[in-house]
Short mmCIF file of C-alpha atoms and ligand atoms in Angstrom, two decimals:
data_model
loop_
_atom_site.label_atom_id
_atom_site.label_comp_id
_atom_site.label_asym_id
_atom_site.label_seq_id
_atom_site.Cartn_x
_atom_site.Cartn_y
_atom_site.Cartn_z
CA UNK A 13 -51.31 7.96 151.55
CA UNK A 14 -47.78 7.89 150.22
CA UNK A 15 -45.02 8.03 152.76
CA UNK A 16 -41.47 9.12 152.23
CA UNK A 17 -38.36 8.00 154.06
CA UNK A 18 -36.14 10.46 152.23
CA UNK A 19 -37.07 13.80 150.78
CA UNK A 20 -36.97 14.50 147.09
CA UNK A 21 -36.13 18.12 146.75
CA UNK A 22 -37.92 20.07 145.43
CA UNK A 23 -40.95 17.83 145.94
CA UNK A 24 -42.27 16.34 142.69
CA UNK A 25 -44.96 18.64 141.30
CA UNK A 26 -48.21 16.96 142.29
CA UNK A 27 -46.25 13.71 142.62
CA UNK A 28 -47.76 12.96 139.21
CA UNK A 29 -44.60 12.70 137.15
CA UNK A 30 -44.58 8.97 136.51
CA UNK A 31 -43.02 9.48 133.12
CA UNK A 32 -43.22 11.62 130.00
CA UNK A 33 -43.19 10.51 126.35
CA UNK A 34 -39.56 11.64 126.08
CA UNK A 35 -38.47 9.72 129.15
CA UNK A 36 -40.49 6.62 128.25
CA UNK A 37 -38.95 6.40 124.79
CA UNK A 38 -35.39 7.04 126.02
CA UNK A 39 -33.76 3.58 125.91
CA UNK A 40 -31.31 4.58 128.65
CA UNK A 41 -34.11 4.50 131.22
CA UNK A 42 -36.52 1.82 132.41
CA UNK A 43 -39.19 3.56 134.44
CA UNK A 44 -42.18 1.27 133.93
CA UNK A 45 -43.81 -1.34 131.71
CA UNK A 46 -46.98 0.65 131.08
CA UNK A 47 -47.11 1.96 127.51
CA UNK A 48 -44.42 -0.39 126.19
CA UNK A 49 -45.10 -2.18 122.95
CA UNK A 50 -45.43 -5.91 122.56
CA UNK A 51 -42.26 -5.98 120.40
CA UNK A 52 -40.29 -4.10 123.01
CA UNK A 53 -41.40 -6.44 125.82
CA UNK A 54 -40.70 -9.56 123.78
CA UNK A 55 -37.24 -8.24 122.83
CA UNK A 56 -36.46 -7.67 126.52
CA UNK A 57 -37.69 -11.18 127.39
CA UNK A 58 -35.59 -12.71 124.60
CA UNK A 59 -32.52 -10.83 125.82
CA UNK A 60 -33.19 -12.02 129.38
CA UNK A 61 -33.62 -15.64 128.23
CA UNK A 62 -30.28 -15.34 126.42
CA UNK A 63 -28.63 -14.05 129.61
CA UNK A 64 -30.19 -16.91 131.54
CA UNK A 65 -28.69 -19.46 129.15
CA UNK A 66 -25.30 -17.93 129.80
CA UNK A 67 -25.80 -17.93 133.57
CA UNK A 68 -27.10 -21.52 133.58
CA UNK A 69 -24.21 -22.74 131.50
CA UNK A 70 -21.96 -21.36 134.23
CA UNK A 71 -20.32 -19.09 131.65
CA UNK A 72 -17.49 -16.87 132.84
CA UNK A 73 -18.17 -13.37 134.14
CA UNK A 74 -18.15 -10.92 131.26
CA UNK A 75 -16.74 -7.50 130.59
CA UNK A 76 -19.71 -6.01 128.67
CA UNK A 77 -20.16 -3.35 131.36
CA UNK A 78 -16.46 -2.66 131.90
CA UNK A 79 -16.04 1.02 132.75
CA UNK A 80 -19.64 1.29 133.96
CA UNK A 81 -20.37 2.44 137.50
CA UNK A 82 -23.82 1.49 138.79
CA UNK A 83 -25.21 3.32 141.80
CA UNK A 84 -27.66 1.17 143.75
CA UNK A 85 -29.77 3.67 145.68
CA UNK A 86 -32.28 1.70 147.75
CA UNK A 87 -34.05 4.25 149.91
CA UNK A 88 -36.48 1.57 151.02
CA UNK A 89 -35.77 -1.92 152.36
CA UNK A 90 -34.89 -4.61 149.87
CA UNK A 91 -33.19 -7.98 149.91
CA UNK A 92 -33.76 -9.73 146.61
CA UNK A 93 -34.01 -6.79 144.23
CA UNK A 94 -30.87 -5.05 145.48
CA UNK A 95 -28.72 -8.18 145.58
CA UNK A 96 -30.09 -9.31 142.22
CA UNK A 97 -29.08 -6.02 140.56
CA UNK A 98 -25.72 -6.17 142.32
CA UNK A 99 -24.99 -9.72 141.14
CA UNK A 100 -26.14 -8.96 137.59
CA UNK A 101 -24.02 -5.79 137.35
CA UNK A 102 -20.90 -7.48 138.70
CA UNK A 103 -21.29 -10.52 136.45
CA UNK A 104 -21.27 -8.13 133.50
CA UNK A 105 -18.12 -6.41 134.73
CA UNK A 106 -19.58 -3.19 136.18
CA UNK A 107 -18.58 -1.61 139.46
CA UNK A 108 -21.43 -1.11 141.92
CA UNK A 109 -21.86 1.40 144.71
CA UNK A 110 -24.50 0.46 147.28
CA UNK A 111 -26.06 3.46 148.88
CA UNK A 112 -28.69 3.49 151.62
CA UNK A 113 -30.56 6.22 153.45
CA UNK A 114 -29.29 5.23 156.88
CA UNK A 115 -25.57 5.30 156.09
CA UNK A 116 -25.44 8.46 154.01
CA UNK A 117 -25.93 12.21 154.09
CA UNK A 118 -29.63 11.67 153.45
CA UNK A 119 -29.64 11.28 157.20
CA UNK A 120 -28.24 14.78 157.48
CA UNK A 121 -31.06 16.21 155.37
CA UNK A 122 -29.46 16.10 151.94
CA UNK A 123 -32.02 15.39 149.25
CA UNK A 124 -31.80 12.28 147.11
CA UNK A 125 -31.51 14.46 144.03
CA UNK A 126 -28.51 16.33 145.45
CA UNK A 127 -26.91 13.04 146.45
CA UNK A 128 -27.54 11.51 143.03
CA UNK A 129 -26.00 14.61 141.42
CA UNK A 130 -22.83 13.91 143.41
CA UNK A 131 -22.61 10.44 141.97
CA UNK A 132 -23.29 11.80 138.49
CA UNK A 133 -20.48 14.32 138.98
CA UNK A 134 -18.18 11.51 140.11
CA UNK A 135 -18.88 9.69 136.84
CA UNK A 136 -21.46 7.03 137.80
CA UNK A 137 -23.53 6.37 134.68
CA UNK A 138 -26.34 4.09 135.81
CA UNK A 139 -28.69 4.74 138.73
CA UNK A 140 -30.86 1.92 140.06
CA UNK A 141 -33.33 3.51 142.44
CA UNK A 142 -35.97 2.29 144.87
CA UNK A 143 -37.99 4.91 146.70
CA UNK A 144 -41.25 5.08 148.63
CA UNK A 145 -42.61 7.95 146.50
CA UNK A 146 -44.47 7.02 143.31
CA UNK A 147 -42.79 8.84 140.42
CA UNK A 148 -39.39 9.10 142.14
CA UNK A 149 -37.48 7.34 139.35
CA UNK A 150 -38.96 9.56 136.62
CA UNK A 151 -38.31 12.61 138.76
CA UNK A 152 -34.62 11.74 138.97
CA UNK A 153 -34.37 10.74 135.28
CA UNK A 154 -35.66 14.18 134.31
CA UNK A 155 -33.07 15.96 136.40
CA UNK A 156 -29.93 13.90 135.83
CA UNK A 157 -28.95 14.48 132.20
CA UNK A 158 -25.94 12.17 132.26
CA UNK A 159 -27.45 9.19 134.08
CA UNK A 160 -29.53 6.24 132.92
CA UNK A 161 -32.21 5.56 135.52
CA UNK A 162 -33.68 2.13 136.26
CA UNK A 163 -36.73 1.99 138.50
CA UNK A 164 -36.34 -0.72 141.16
CA UNK A 165 -39.76 0.09 142.67
CA UNK A 166 -41.30 3.54 143.17
CA UNK A 167 -43.97 3.68 145.86
CA UNK A 168 -47.22 2.16 144.66
CA UNK A 169 -46.46 2.85 141.00
CA UNK A 170 -44.28 0.30 139.16
CA UNK A 171 -41.55 -2.28 139.59
CA UNK A 172 -40.64 -2.98 135.96
CA UNK A 173 -37.81 -5.51 136.43
CA UNK A 174 -40.08 -7.53 138.75
CA UNK A 175 -42.74 -7.32 136.01
CA UNK A 176 -40.26 -8.62 133.43
CA UNK A 177 -39.10 -11.49 135.61
CA UNK A 178 -42.73 -12.43 136.21
CA UNK A 179 -43.37 -12.36 132.45
CA UNK A 180 -40.30 -14.49 131.79
CA UNK A 181 -41.41 -17.07 134.39
CA UNK A 182 -44.90 -17.20 132.92
CA UNK A 183 -43.57 -17.46 129.37
CA UNK A 184 -41.69 -20.63 130.40
CA UNK A 185 -44.76 -22.20 132.03
CA UNK A 186 -47.11 -21.08 129.29
CA UNK A 187 -44.89 -22.47 126.52
CA UNK A 188 -44.27 -19.04 125.01
CA UNK A 189 -47.99 -18.30 124.58
CA UNK A 190 -49.57 -15.36 126.41
CA UNK A 191 -52.76 -15.12 124.33
CA UNK A 192 -55.71 -16.91 125.88
CA UNK A 193 -53.96 -17.36 129.25
CA UNK A 194 -55.25 -15.97 132.51
CA UNK A 195 -53.34 -15.03 135.66
CA UNK A 196 -55.02 -14.37 139.00
CA UNK A 197 -53.40 -11.74 141.22
CA UNK A 198 -54.63 -12.02 144.79
CA UNK A 199 -54.11 -9.79 147.79
CA UNK A 200 -53.19 -6.18 148.33
CA UNK A 201 -53.51 -4.89 144.76
CA UNK A 202 -54.00 -1.26 145.82
CA UNK A 203 -50.50 -0.83 147.25
CA UNK A 204 -48.70 -3.12 144.83
CA UNK A 205 -46.26 -1.80 142.26
CA UNK A 206 -45.63 -5.47 141.41
CA UNK A 207 -49.28 -5.91 140.40
CA UNK A 208 -49.29 -2.72 138.31
CA UNK A 209 -46.22 -3.78 136.33
CA UNK A 210 -47.52 -7.33 135.86
CA UNK A 211 -50.92 -6.09 134.68
CA UNK A 212 -49.31 -3.62 132.25
CA UNK A 213 -47.06 -6.28 130.72
CA UNK A 214 -49.56 -9.14 130.58
CA UNK A 215 -52.35 -7.13 129.00
CA UNK A 216 -50.03 -5.89 126.22
CA UNK A 217 -48.95 -9.47 125.54
CA UNK A 218 -52.56 -10.65 125.24
CA UNK A 219 -53.07 -12.45 128.57
CA UNK A 220 -55.97 -11.73 130.91
CA UNK A 221 -55.60 -10.76 134.54
CA UNK A 222 -58.22 -11.36 137.26
CA UNK A 223 -57.68 -9.54 140.54
CA UNK A 224 -59.10 -10.58 143.88
CA UNK A 225 -58.70 -9.34 147.44
CA UNK A 226 -60.36 -7.44 150.27
CA UNK A 227 -62.47 -4.62 148.86
CA UNK A 228 -60.42 -2.03 150.74
CA UNK A 229 -57.28 -3.27 148.98
CA UNK A 230 -58.52 -3.26 145.37
CA UNK A 231 -58.35 0.12 143.56
CA UNK A 232 -61.84 1.39 142.68
CA UNK A 233 -60.86 1.85 139.02
CA UNK A 234 -58.95 -1.42 138.66
CA UNK A 235 -60.85 -2.35 135.48
CA UNK A 236 -59.31 0.73 133.84
CA UNK A 237 -55.98 -1.10 134.01
CA UNK A 238 -57.45 -3.77 131.73
CA UNK A 239 -58.23 -6.51 134.24
CA UNK A 240 -61.25 -8.26 135.74
CA UNK A 241 -62.31 -8.30 139.36
CA UNK A 242 -63.56 -11.48 141.04
CA UNK A 243 -65.56 -11.59 144.25
CA UNK A 244 -64.16 -14.81 145.66
CA UNK A 245 -60.76 -16.43 145.20
CA UNK A 246 -62.36 -19.77 144.34
CA UNK A 247 -64.29 -18.14 141.51
CA UNK A 248 -61.12 -16.40 140.28
CA UNK A 249 -58.96 -19.54 140.35
CA UNK A 250 -61.40 -21.85 138.56
CA UNK A 251 -59.62 -22.81 135.32
CA UNK A 252 -56.87 -20.18 135.73
CA UNK A 253 -53.38 -20.58 134.21
CA UNK A 254 -51.51 -19.28 137.25
CA UNK A 255 -51.77 -17.26 140.43
CA UNK A 256 -49.64 -14.54 141.94
CA UNK A 257 -50.08 -13.98 145.67
CA UNK A 258 -49.05 -10.63 147.15
CA UNK A 259 -47.98 -9.56 150.59
CA UNK A 260 -50.14 -7.20 152.67
CA UNK A 261 -48.00 -4.08 152.34
CA UNK A 262 -48.75 -2.63 155.73
CA UNK A 263 -46.05 0.05 155.46
CA UNK A 264 -48.03 1.69 152.62
CA UNK A 265 -51.47 1.37 154.15
CA UNK A 266 -53.59 3.88 155.96
CA UNK A 267 -54.88 2.54 159.25
CA UNK A 268 -58.14 0.61 159.06
CA UNK A 269 -57.60 -0.98 155.64
CA UNK A 270 -56.11 -4.17 157.02
CA UNK A 271 -58.52 -7.03 157.60
CA UNK A 272 -57.93 -9.44 160.50
CA UNK A 273 -55.10 -11.75 159.43
CA UNK A 274 -56.97 -14.97 160.20
CA UNK A 275 -59.94 -13.87 158.14
CA UNK A 276 -57.65 -12.71 155.35
CA UNK A 277 -55.82 -16.06 155.27
CA UNK A 278 -59.06 -18.04 155.12
CA UNK A 279 -60.60 -15.90 152.35
CA UNK A 280 -57.52 -15.07 150.28
CA UNK A 281 -54.79 -17.55 151.22
CA UNK A 282 -53.72 -19.77 148.30
CA UNK A 283 -54.37 -23.14 149.95
CA UNK A 284 -53.61 -26.54 148.33
CA UNK A 285 -57.35 -27.05 147.65
CA UNK A 286 -57.45 -23.71 145.84
CA UNK A 287 -54.36 -24.55 143.79
CA UNK A 288 -56.27 -27.60 142.51
CA UNK A 289 -58.99 -25.31 141.09
CA UNK A 290 -56.52 -24.08 138.47
CA UNK A 291 -55.45 -25.93 135.34
CA UNK A 292 -53.02 -28.78 136.07
CA UNK A 293 -49.45 -27.51 136.43
CA UNK A 294 -50.50 -23.86 136.78
CA UNK A 295 -47.70 -22.01 138.62
CA UNK A 296 -48.01 -20.32 142.02
CA UNK A 297 -45.98 -17.09 142.08
CA UNK A 298 -45.05 -14.59 144.76
CA UNK A 299 -42.68 -11.62 144.42
CA UNK A 300 -41.46 -12.10 147.99
CA UNK A 301 -41.12 -11.52 150.81
CA UNK A 302 -43.72 -14.22 151.58
CA UNK A 303 -45.72 -13.93 154.81
CA UNK A 304 -46.01 -17.66 155.44
CA UNK A 305 -49.36 -18.80 156.72
CA UNK A 306 -51.05 -15.63 155.48
CA UNK A 307 -50.54 -15.09 151.75
CA UNK A 308 -49.20 -18.61 151.18
CA UNK A 309 -49.42 -21.60 153.51
CA UNK A 310 -46.06 -23.39 153.92
CA UNK A 311 -47.17 -26.47 152.00
CA UNK A 312 -47.90 -24.30 148.96
CA UNK A 313 -44.87 -22.00 149.34
CA UNK A 314 -42.64 -25.10 149.41
CA UNK A 315 -44.86 -27.27 147.20
CA UNK A 316 -44.35 -28.38 143.63
CA UNK A 317 -46.56 -25.66 142.12
CA UNK A 318 -44.47 -22.90 143.65
CA UNK A 319 -42.14 -21.12 141.20
CA UNK A 320 -40.93 -18.52 143.71
CA UNK A 321 -37.27 -19.48 143.37
CA UNK A 322 -37.52 -19.65 139.57
CA UNK A 323 -38.74 -16.07 139.73
CA UNK A 324 -35.71 -15.12 141.81
CA UNK A 325 -33.31 -16.83 139.39
CA UNK A 326 -35.00 -15.17 136.43
CA UNK A 327 -34.57 -11.84 138.20
CA UNK A 328 -30.80 -11.93 137.76
CA UNK A 329 -31.15 -12.71 134.03
CA UNK A 330 -33.69 -9.91 133.54
CA UNK A 331 -31.46 -7.42 135.33
CA UNK A 332 -28.47 -8.44 133.22
CA UNK A 333 -30.54 -7.73 130.09
CA UNK A 334 -31.87 -4.42 131.42
CA UNK A 335 -28.43 -3.21 132.52
CA UNK A 336 -26.94 -4.20 129.14
CA UNK A 337 -29.57 -2.22 127.32
CA UNK A 338 -29.21 0.83 129.55
CA UNK A 339 -25.42 0.81 129.17
CA UNK A 340 -25.51 0.43 125.37
CA UNK A 341 -27.99 3.30 125.15
CA UNK A 342 -25.94 5.41 127.57
CA UNK A 343 -22.80 4.91 125.48
CA UNK A 344 -24.64 5.78 122.26
CA UNK A 345 -25.66 9.15 123.74
CA UNK A 346 -22.63 10.12 125.81
CA UNK A 347 -19.60 8.66 124.03
C1 NCD B 417 -41.82 -6.33 146.32
C2 NCD B 417 -41.54 -4.84 146.39
O1 NCD B 417 -40.70 -4.39 147.15
O2 NCD B 417 -42.17 -4.15 145.63
N1 NCD B 417 -40.76 -7.15 146.54
C3 NCD B 417 -39.83 -7.34 145.55
O3 NCD B 417 -39.24 -6.43 145.05
N2 NCD B 417 -39.59 -8.60 145.13
C4 NCD B 417 -43.07 -6.71 146.95
C5 NCD B 417 -43.29 -6.40 148.41
O4 NCD B 417 -42.61 -5.61 149.03
O5 NCD B 417 -44.25 -6.98 148.92
#
């Protein structure tokens, strides 16, 4: 069941508008990774790696996005994604406006679309949006002709910049080679936009994905996404090239789907013994926030296999690259 903290008005027809061919091919927007070509994904990863070199070298802030106003509309809680977009935009010289449901007219019943139209009328060009309804980013992109829309997580659908930062992290650990590699994604796959974006990107790049978790939290048609399902985590991890643990996303669950936490941790927690089932050096990933002791025990979250903070650092580089691309495309159309 999808829940909404802020109304989209009028409600998205059938909530099925995840994207359209026109929206997906419009380089101003980034609504998802599904359907993207290998060349497109690799170009984005190369651009992000280039941004990372600049950030690591401690290069000065730039003015590439001078004159660009980025609206950060996070209608759902976020720490790392919002601040990561904010830092990336400012480092490139953009102005950012942070906008939340609680401190705005959304509280007075104004729809997100009407609010976004205000920002468009005021001259904001880029909209970074997180919303609890799947399809929300595409819905807005279709209705805001003068804005570039970047999806920062829409319900249970996609989280494309998280997907890109995961791909960038894996590319580093896999020495640039996706073919023949296998990532295990464990946990609440059914409610995870992070898993959907990772699966979409990895399968296009030639890697395999094995999913594992409580039966109630694995979509019935998960194989249709191009991945394999394993019954036990030990079986899944044997010889794997990496693992991504996910949080139990209770806010998106219907009652009754959640197993007892102790049982969950013992069957699906990524323990040190389980890490040793993978190939030597295989990374342990987590998009955050980590529920310590449940999805990852502390000794693994803080251990040498964990690349959680690398993922966070890569997130800023990815968002720099994505904002650059959106702004260049926006200028090509509107200036
Ligand atoms: C995730 C999200 O919000 O989709 N977090 C993130 O953006 N890094 C995952 C989660 O909420 O569990």
